[in-house]
CSV table of C-alpha atoms in Angstrom, one decimal:
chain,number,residue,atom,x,y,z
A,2,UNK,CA,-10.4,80.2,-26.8
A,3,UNK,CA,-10.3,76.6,-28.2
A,4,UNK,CA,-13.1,75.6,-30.5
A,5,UNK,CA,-14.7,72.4,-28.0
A,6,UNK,CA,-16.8,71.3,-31.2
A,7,UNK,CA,-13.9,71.4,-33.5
A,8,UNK,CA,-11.3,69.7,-31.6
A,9,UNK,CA,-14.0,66.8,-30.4
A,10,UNK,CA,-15.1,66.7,-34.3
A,11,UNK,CA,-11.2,66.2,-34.7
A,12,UNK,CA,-10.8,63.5,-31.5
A,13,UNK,CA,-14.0,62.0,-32.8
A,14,UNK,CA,-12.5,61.2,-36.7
A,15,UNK,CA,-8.8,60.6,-35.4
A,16,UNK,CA,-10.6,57.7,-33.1
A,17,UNK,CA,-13.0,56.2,-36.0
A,18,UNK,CA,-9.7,55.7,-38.3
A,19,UNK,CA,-7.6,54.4,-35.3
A,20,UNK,CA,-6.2,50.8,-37.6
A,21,UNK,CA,-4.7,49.2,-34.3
A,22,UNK,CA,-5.0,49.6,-30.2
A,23,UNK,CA,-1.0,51.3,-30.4
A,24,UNK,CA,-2.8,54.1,-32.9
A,25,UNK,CA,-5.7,54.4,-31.0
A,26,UNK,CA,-3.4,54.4,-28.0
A,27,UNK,CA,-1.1,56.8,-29.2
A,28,UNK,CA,-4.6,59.3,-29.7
A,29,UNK,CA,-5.8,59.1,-26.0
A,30,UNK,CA,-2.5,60.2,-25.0
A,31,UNK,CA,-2.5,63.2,-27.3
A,32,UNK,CA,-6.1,63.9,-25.7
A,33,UNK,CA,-6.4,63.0,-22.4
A,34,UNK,CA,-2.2,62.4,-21.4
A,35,UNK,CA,-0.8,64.4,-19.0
A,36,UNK,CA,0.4,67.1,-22.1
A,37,UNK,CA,-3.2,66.1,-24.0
A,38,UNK,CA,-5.2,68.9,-25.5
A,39,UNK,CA,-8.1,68.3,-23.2
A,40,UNK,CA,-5.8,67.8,-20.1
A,41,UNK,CA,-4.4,71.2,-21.1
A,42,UNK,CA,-8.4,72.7,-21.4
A,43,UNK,CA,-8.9,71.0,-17.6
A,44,UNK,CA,-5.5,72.9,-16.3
A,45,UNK,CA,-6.4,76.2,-18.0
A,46,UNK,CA,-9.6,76.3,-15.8
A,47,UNK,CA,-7.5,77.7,-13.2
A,48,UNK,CA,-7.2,80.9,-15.1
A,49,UNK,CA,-10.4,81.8,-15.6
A,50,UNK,CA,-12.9,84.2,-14.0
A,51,UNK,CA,-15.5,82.3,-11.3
A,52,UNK,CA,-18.4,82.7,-14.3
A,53,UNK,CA,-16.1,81.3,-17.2
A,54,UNK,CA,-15.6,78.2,-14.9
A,55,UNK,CA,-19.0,77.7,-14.3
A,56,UNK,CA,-19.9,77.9,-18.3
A,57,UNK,CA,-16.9,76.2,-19.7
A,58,UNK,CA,-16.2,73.1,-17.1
A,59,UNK,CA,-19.2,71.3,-17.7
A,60,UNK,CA,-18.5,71.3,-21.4
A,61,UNK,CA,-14.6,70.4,-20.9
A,62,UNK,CA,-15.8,67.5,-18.4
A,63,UNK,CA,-18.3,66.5,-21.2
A,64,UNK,CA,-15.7,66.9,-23.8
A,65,UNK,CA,-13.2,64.8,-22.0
A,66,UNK,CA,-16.0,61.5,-21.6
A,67,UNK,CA,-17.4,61.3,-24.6
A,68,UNK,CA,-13.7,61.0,-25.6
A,69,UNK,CA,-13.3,58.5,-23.1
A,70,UNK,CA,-16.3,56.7,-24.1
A,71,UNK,CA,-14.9,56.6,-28.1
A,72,UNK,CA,-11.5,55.5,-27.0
A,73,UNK,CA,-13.1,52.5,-24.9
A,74,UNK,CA,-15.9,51.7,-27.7
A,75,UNK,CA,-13.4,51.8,-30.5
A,76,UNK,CA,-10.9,49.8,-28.4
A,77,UNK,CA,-13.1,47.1,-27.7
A,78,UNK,CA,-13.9,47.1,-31.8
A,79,UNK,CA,-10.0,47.0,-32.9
A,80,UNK,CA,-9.3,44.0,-29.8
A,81,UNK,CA,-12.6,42.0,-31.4
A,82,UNK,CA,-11.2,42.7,-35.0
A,83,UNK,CA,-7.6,41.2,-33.8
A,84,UNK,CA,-9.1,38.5,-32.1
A,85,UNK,CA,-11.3,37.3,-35.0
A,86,UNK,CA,-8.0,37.6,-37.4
A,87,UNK,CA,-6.0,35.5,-35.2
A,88,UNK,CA,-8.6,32.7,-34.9
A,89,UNK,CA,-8.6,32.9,-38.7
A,90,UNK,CA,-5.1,32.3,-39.2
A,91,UNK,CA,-4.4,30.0,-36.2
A,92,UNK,CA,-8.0,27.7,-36.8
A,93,UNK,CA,-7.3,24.0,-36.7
A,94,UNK,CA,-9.3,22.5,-39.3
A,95,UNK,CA,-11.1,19.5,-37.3
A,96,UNK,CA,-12.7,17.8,-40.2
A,97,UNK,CA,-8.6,16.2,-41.1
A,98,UNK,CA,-7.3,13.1,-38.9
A,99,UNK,CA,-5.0,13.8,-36.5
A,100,UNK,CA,-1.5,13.3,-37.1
A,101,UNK,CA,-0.1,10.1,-36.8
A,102,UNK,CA,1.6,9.7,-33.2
A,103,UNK,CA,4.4,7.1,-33.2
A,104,UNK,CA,2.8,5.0,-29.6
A,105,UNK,CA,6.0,2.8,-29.5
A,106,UNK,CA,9.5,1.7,-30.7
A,107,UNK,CA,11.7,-0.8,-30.7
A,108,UNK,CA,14.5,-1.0,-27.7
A,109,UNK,CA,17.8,-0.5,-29.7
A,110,UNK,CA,19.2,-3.7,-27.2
A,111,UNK,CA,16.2,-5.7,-28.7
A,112,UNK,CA,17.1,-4.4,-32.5
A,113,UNK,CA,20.3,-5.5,-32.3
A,114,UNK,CA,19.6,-8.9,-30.5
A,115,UNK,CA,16.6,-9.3,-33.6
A,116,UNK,CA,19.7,-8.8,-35.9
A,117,UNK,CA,22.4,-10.9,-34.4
A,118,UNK,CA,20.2,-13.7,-34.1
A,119,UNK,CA,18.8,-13.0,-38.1
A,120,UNK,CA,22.4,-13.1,-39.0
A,121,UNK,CA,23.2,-16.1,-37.2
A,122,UNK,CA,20.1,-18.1,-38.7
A,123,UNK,CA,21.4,-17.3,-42.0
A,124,UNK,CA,24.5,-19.1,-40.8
A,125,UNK,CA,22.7,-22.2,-40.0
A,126,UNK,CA,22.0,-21.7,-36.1
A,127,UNK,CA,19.4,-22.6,-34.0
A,128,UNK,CA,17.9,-20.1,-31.3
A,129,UNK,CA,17.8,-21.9,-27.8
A,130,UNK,CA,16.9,-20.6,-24.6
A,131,UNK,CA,16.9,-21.3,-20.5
A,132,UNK,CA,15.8,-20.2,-17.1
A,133,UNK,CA,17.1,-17.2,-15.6
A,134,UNK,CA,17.7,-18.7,-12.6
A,135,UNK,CA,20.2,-21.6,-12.8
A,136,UNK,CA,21.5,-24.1,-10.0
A,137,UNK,CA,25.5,-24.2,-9.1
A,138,UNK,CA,25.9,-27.0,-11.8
A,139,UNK,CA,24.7,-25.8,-15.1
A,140,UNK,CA,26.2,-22.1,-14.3
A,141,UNK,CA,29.6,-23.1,-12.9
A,142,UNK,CA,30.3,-26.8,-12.3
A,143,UNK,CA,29.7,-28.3,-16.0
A,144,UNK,CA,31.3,-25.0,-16.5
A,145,UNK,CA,34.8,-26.4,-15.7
A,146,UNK,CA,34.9,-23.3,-12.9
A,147,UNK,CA,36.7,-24.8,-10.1
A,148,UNK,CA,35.9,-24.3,-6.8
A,149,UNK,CA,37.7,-21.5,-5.5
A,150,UNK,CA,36.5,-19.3,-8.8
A,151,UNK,CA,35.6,-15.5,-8.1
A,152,UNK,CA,32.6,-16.1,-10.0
A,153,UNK,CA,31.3,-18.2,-7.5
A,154,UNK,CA,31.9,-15.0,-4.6
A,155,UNK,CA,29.1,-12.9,-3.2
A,156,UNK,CA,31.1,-9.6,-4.6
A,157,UNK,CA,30.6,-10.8,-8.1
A,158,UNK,CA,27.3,-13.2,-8.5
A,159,UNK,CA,23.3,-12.7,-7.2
A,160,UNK,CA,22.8,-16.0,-5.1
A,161,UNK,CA,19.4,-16.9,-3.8
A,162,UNK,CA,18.4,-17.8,-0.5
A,163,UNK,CA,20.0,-21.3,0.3
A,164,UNK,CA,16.7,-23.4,-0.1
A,165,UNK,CA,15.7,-24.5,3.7
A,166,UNK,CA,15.4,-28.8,3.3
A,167,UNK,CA,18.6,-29.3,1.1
A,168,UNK,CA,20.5,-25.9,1.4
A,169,UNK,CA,20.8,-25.3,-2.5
A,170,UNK,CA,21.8,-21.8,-3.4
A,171,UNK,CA,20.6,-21.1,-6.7
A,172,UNK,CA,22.3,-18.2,-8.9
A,173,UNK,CA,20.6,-15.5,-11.2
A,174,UNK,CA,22.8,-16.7,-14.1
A,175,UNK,CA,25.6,-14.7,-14.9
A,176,UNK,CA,26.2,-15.9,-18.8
A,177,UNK,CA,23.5,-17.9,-21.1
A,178,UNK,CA,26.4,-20.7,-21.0
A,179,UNK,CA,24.2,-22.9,-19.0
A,180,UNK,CA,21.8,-23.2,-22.3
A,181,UNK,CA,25.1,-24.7,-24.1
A,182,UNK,CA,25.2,-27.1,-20.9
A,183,UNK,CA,21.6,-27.8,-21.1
A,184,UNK,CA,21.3,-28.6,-24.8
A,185,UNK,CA,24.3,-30.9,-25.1
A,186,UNK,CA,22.8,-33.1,-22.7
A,187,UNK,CA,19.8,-32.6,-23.9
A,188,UNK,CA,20.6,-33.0,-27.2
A,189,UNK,CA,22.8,-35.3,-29.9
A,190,UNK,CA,25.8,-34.0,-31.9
A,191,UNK,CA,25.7,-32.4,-34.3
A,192,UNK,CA,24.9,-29.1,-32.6
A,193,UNK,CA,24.8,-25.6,-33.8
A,194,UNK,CA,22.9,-23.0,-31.2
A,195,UNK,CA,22.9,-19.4,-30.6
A,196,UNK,CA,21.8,-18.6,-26.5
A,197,UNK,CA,20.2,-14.9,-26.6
A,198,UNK,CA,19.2,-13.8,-23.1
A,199,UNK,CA,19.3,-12.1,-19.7
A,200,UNK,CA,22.3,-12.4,-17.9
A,201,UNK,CA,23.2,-10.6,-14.0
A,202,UNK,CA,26.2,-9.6,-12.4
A,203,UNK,CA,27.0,-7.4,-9.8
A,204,UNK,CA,28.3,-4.4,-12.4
A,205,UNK,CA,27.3,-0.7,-12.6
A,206,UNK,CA,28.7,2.5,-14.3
A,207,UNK,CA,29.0,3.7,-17.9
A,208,UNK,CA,29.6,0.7,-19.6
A,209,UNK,CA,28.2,-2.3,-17.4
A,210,UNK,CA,24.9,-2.8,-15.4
A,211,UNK,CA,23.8,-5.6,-13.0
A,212,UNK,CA,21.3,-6.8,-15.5
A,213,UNK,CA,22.2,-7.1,-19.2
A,214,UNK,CA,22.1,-9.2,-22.2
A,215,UNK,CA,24.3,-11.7,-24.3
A,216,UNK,CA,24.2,-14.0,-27.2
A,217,UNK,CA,26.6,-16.9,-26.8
A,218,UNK,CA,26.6,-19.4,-29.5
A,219,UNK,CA,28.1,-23.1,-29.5
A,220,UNK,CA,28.9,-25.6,-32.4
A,221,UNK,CA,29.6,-29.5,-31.6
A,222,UNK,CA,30.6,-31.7,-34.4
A,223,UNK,CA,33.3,-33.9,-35.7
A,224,UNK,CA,36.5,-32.5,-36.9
A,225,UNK,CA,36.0,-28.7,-35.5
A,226,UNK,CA,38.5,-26.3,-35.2
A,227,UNK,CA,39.6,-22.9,-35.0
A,228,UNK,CA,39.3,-21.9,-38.2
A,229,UNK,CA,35.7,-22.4,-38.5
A,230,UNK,CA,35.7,-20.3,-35.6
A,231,UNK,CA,37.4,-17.6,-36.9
A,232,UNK,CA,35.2,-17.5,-40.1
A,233,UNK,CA,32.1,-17.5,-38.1
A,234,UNK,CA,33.0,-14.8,-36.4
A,235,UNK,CA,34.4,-12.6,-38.9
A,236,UNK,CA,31.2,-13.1,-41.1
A,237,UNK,CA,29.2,-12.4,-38.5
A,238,UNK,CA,31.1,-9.3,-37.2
A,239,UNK,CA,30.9,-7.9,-41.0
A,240,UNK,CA,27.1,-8.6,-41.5
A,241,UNK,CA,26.1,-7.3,-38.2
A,242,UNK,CA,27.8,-3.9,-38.6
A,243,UNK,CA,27.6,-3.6,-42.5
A,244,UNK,CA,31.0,-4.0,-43.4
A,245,UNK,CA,32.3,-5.0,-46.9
A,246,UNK,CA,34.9,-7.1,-45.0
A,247,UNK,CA,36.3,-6.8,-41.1
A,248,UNK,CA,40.3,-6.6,-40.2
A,249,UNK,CA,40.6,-8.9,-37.1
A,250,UNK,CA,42.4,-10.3,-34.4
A,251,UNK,CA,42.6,-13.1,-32.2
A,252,UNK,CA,44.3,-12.7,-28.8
A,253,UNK,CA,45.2,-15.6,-26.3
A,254,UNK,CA,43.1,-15.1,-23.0
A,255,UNK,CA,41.5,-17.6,-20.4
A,256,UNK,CA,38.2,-19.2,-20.3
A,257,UNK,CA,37.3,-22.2,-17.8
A,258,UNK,CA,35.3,-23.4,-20.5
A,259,UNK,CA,37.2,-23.3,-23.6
A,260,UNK,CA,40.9,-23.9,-24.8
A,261,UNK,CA,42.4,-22.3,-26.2
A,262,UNK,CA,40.4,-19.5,-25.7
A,263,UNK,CA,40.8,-15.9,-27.5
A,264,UNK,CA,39.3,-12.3,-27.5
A,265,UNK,CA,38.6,-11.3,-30.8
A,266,UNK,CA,39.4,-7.6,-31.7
A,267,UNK,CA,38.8,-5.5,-34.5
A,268,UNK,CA,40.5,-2.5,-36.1
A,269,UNK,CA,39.1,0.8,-35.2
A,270,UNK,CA,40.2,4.3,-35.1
A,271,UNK,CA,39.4,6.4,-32.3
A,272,UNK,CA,40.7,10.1,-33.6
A,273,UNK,CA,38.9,13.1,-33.7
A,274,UNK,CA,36.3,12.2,-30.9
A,275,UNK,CA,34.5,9.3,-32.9
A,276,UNK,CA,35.0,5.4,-33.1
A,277,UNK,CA,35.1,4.3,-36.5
A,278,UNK,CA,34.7,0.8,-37.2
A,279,UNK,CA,37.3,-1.3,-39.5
A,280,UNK,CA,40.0,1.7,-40.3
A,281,UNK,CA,42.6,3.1,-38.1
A,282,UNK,CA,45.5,2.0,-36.3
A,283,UNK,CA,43.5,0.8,-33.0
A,284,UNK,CA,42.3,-2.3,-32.2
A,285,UNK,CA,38.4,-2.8,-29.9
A,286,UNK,CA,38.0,-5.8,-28.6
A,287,UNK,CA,34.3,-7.3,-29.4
A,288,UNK,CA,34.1,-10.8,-27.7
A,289,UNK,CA,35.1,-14.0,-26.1
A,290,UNK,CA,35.8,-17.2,-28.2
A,291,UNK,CA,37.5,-20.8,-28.1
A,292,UNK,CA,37.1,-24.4,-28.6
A,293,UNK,CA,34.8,-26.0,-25.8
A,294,UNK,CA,37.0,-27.6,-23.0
A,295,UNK,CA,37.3,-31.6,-23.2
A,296,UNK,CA,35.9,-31.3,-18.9
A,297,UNK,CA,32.9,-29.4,-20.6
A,298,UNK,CA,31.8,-32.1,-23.3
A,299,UNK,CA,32.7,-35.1,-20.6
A,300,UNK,CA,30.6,-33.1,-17.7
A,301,UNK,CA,27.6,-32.8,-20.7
A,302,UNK,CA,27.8,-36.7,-21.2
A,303,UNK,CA,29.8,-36.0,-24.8
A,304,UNK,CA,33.4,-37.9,-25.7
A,305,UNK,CA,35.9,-35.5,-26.5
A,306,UNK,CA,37.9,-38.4,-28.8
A,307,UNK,CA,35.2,-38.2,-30.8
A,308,UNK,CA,33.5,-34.7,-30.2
A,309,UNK,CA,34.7,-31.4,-31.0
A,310,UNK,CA,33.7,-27.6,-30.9
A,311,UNK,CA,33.7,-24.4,-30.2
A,312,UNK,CA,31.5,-21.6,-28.4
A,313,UNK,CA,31.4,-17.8,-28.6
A,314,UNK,CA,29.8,-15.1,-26.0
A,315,UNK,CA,29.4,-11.3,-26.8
A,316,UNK,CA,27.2,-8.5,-24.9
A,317,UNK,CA,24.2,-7.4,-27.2
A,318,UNK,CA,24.1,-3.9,-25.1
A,319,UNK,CA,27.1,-3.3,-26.0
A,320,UNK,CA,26.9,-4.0,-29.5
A,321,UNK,CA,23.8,-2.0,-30.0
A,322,UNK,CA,26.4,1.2,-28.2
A,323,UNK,CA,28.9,0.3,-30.9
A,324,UNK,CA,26.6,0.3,-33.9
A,325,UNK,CA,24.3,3.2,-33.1
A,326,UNK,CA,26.3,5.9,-31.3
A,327,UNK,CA,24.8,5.5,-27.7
A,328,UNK,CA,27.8,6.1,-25.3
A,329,UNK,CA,26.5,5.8,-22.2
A,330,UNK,CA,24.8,2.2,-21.2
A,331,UNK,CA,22.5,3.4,-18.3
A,332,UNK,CA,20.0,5.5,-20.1
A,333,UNK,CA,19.2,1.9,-21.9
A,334,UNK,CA,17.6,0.8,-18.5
A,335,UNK,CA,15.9,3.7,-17.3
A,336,UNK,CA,13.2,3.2,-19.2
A,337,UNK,CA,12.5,7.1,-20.5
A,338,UNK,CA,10.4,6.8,-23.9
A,339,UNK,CA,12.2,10.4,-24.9
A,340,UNK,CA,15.2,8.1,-25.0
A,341,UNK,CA,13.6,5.1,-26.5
A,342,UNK,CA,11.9,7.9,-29.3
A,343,UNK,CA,15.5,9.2,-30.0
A,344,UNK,CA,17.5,5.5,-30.7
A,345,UNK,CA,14.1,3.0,-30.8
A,346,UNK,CA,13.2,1.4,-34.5
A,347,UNK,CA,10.3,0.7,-35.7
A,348,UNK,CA,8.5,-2.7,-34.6
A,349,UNK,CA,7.1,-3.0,-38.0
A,350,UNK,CA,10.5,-3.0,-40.0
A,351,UNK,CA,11.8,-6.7,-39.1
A,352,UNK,CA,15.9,-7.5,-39.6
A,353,UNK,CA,16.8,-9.3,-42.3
A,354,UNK,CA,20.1,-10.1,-43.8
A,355,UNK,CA,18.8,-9.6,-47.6
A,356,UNK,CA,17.6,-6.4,-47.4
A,357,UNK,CA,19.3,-4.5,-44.8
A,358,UNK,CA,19.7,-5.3,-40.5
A,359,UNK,CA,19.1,-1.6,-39.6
């Protein structure tokens, strides 16, 4: 017969030195588990004689819950012990400032329009700016766009409502041009502007959206020509992207506003899944160029005999893709701050030529 004092002296001790709940776990089942010693002393009961059951089952019952009732105390001890030791080692010390949260950044469009126009005022240039909303004369007429232009269509321009007394249909402008327009009759030669700004068109997919941004830039003086054109440029294109020097090229194209009139490339190499700038044996074309139409300076009150110049448009969105790796324009517009926290910059680190743009 099984000593009932013993084995609960044993139970008892085994439950006291129980380190973790699994232990003290692993004891209840080799008490009170379907095999358990005292399961085994409750089966056994069968066995015995009507008198031997009435003696021995209230001590096996007793047995079994003060067992019960160690397991539970010392489980509730060992749970408390665990939960003080993880408060200890997880505790946030309150009494330290919280760590600094960066609140806001700097759109990468608006970094690199900060750093086209710092570039260009090292060059000399004047930052000037116009409405968003232009009338058919300033955005296509002094323009030299004739008539029949697919600029002027519905398929490629935002028009207004025609205004009801004179029947005006004004135009969200589709270039900054109109500021070039503006400031030469505005304005006496010599003139040397950059036009940052807003512009609308009816585009949408990877690379082109209906509202985005350019920088044109115009200079008007006696004696202008290409090659101060092509020097501008080519500084500007190395500064703006860091470049000890820039391998470029100028390729005939058409602009109403300018002629001759070119596309500037640059050499790139697209191998291996990456665009890399100034190497290679590609050329990337950046932006439009040429020397201002003679219709343009007579429409803006200015004698081509005596004036001459040239004017320059690029996308800053697309600029900002080319310098920092973004390769999809339409997360630039969608205005999600996990975005904005990957690319943004921080508003209190200003461009500046002699230290570094970005």
């Amino acid at each position: 017969m099984t000593d009932l004092n013993q084995l609960e002296l044993d139970l008892i001790n085994a439950i006291g030195a129980a380190e973790s709940v699994t232990g003290l776990e692993d004891i209840r089942v080799a008490a009170l588990g379907k095999s358990g010693s005292i399961s085994g002393l409750l089966k056994g009961m069968g066995a015995l004689s009507p008198d031997e059951r009435r003696e021995q089952g209230p001590k096996i019952n007793g047995l079994r819950d003060r067992v019960s009732a160690a397991l539970a105390a010392r489980k509730a001890e060992l749970e408390a012990a665990e939960l003080d030791a993880r408060l200890l080692a997880e505790r946030i010390d309150l009494t330290l400032p919280a760590r600094p949260r960066r609140k806001g950044g700097v759109h990468p469009t608006m970094q690199a329009m900060d750093e086209i126009i710092a570039v260009f005022a090292e060059m000399g240039f004047a930052v000037a700016e116009g409405p968003d909303i232009e009338d058919d004369f300033h955005n296509f007429t002094a323009l030299n766009f004739p008539p029949k232009h697919p600029a002027r269509e519905l398929h490629d321009t935002f028009f207004l409502k025609a205004d009801p007394e004179t029947g005006e249909r004004k135009v969200l402008r589709t270039h900054t041009s109109p500021v070039q327009v503006r400031t030469m009759m505005s304005e006496k030669p010599p003139i040397r502007i950059i036009a940052p700004g807003r512009t609308f068109r009816k585009d949408s997919d990877a690379t082109h959206t209906p509202m985005f941004h350019q920088v044109e830039g115009l200079v008007i003086d006696r004696a202008i020509h290409m090659g101060h054109l092509k020097w501008t440029l080519e500084t500007f294109v190395a500064r703006y992207f860091e470049l000890s020097g820039v391998h470029a090229r100028f390729r005939p194209h058409h602009f109403p506003f300018t002629e001759p009139s070119a596309e500037m490339d640059i050499r790139c190499d697209r191998s291996g899944g990456t665009l890399k700038l100034n190497e290679g044996d590609d050329w990337m074309e950046i932006l439009g160029c040429g020397m201002v139409h003679p219709n343009v300076l007579r429409n803006c009150g200015l004698d081509p005999d005596e004036w001459q110049g040239f004017a320059f448009g690029m996308g800053v969105d697309r600029l900002a893709m080319l310098k920092y790796g973004i390769t999809d324009l339409r997360p630039m517009f969608e205005a999600d701050t996990r975005w904005l926290a990957h690319y943004g910059f921080s508003p209190f680190v200003a461009p500046n030529p002699a230290s570094g743009l970005s």
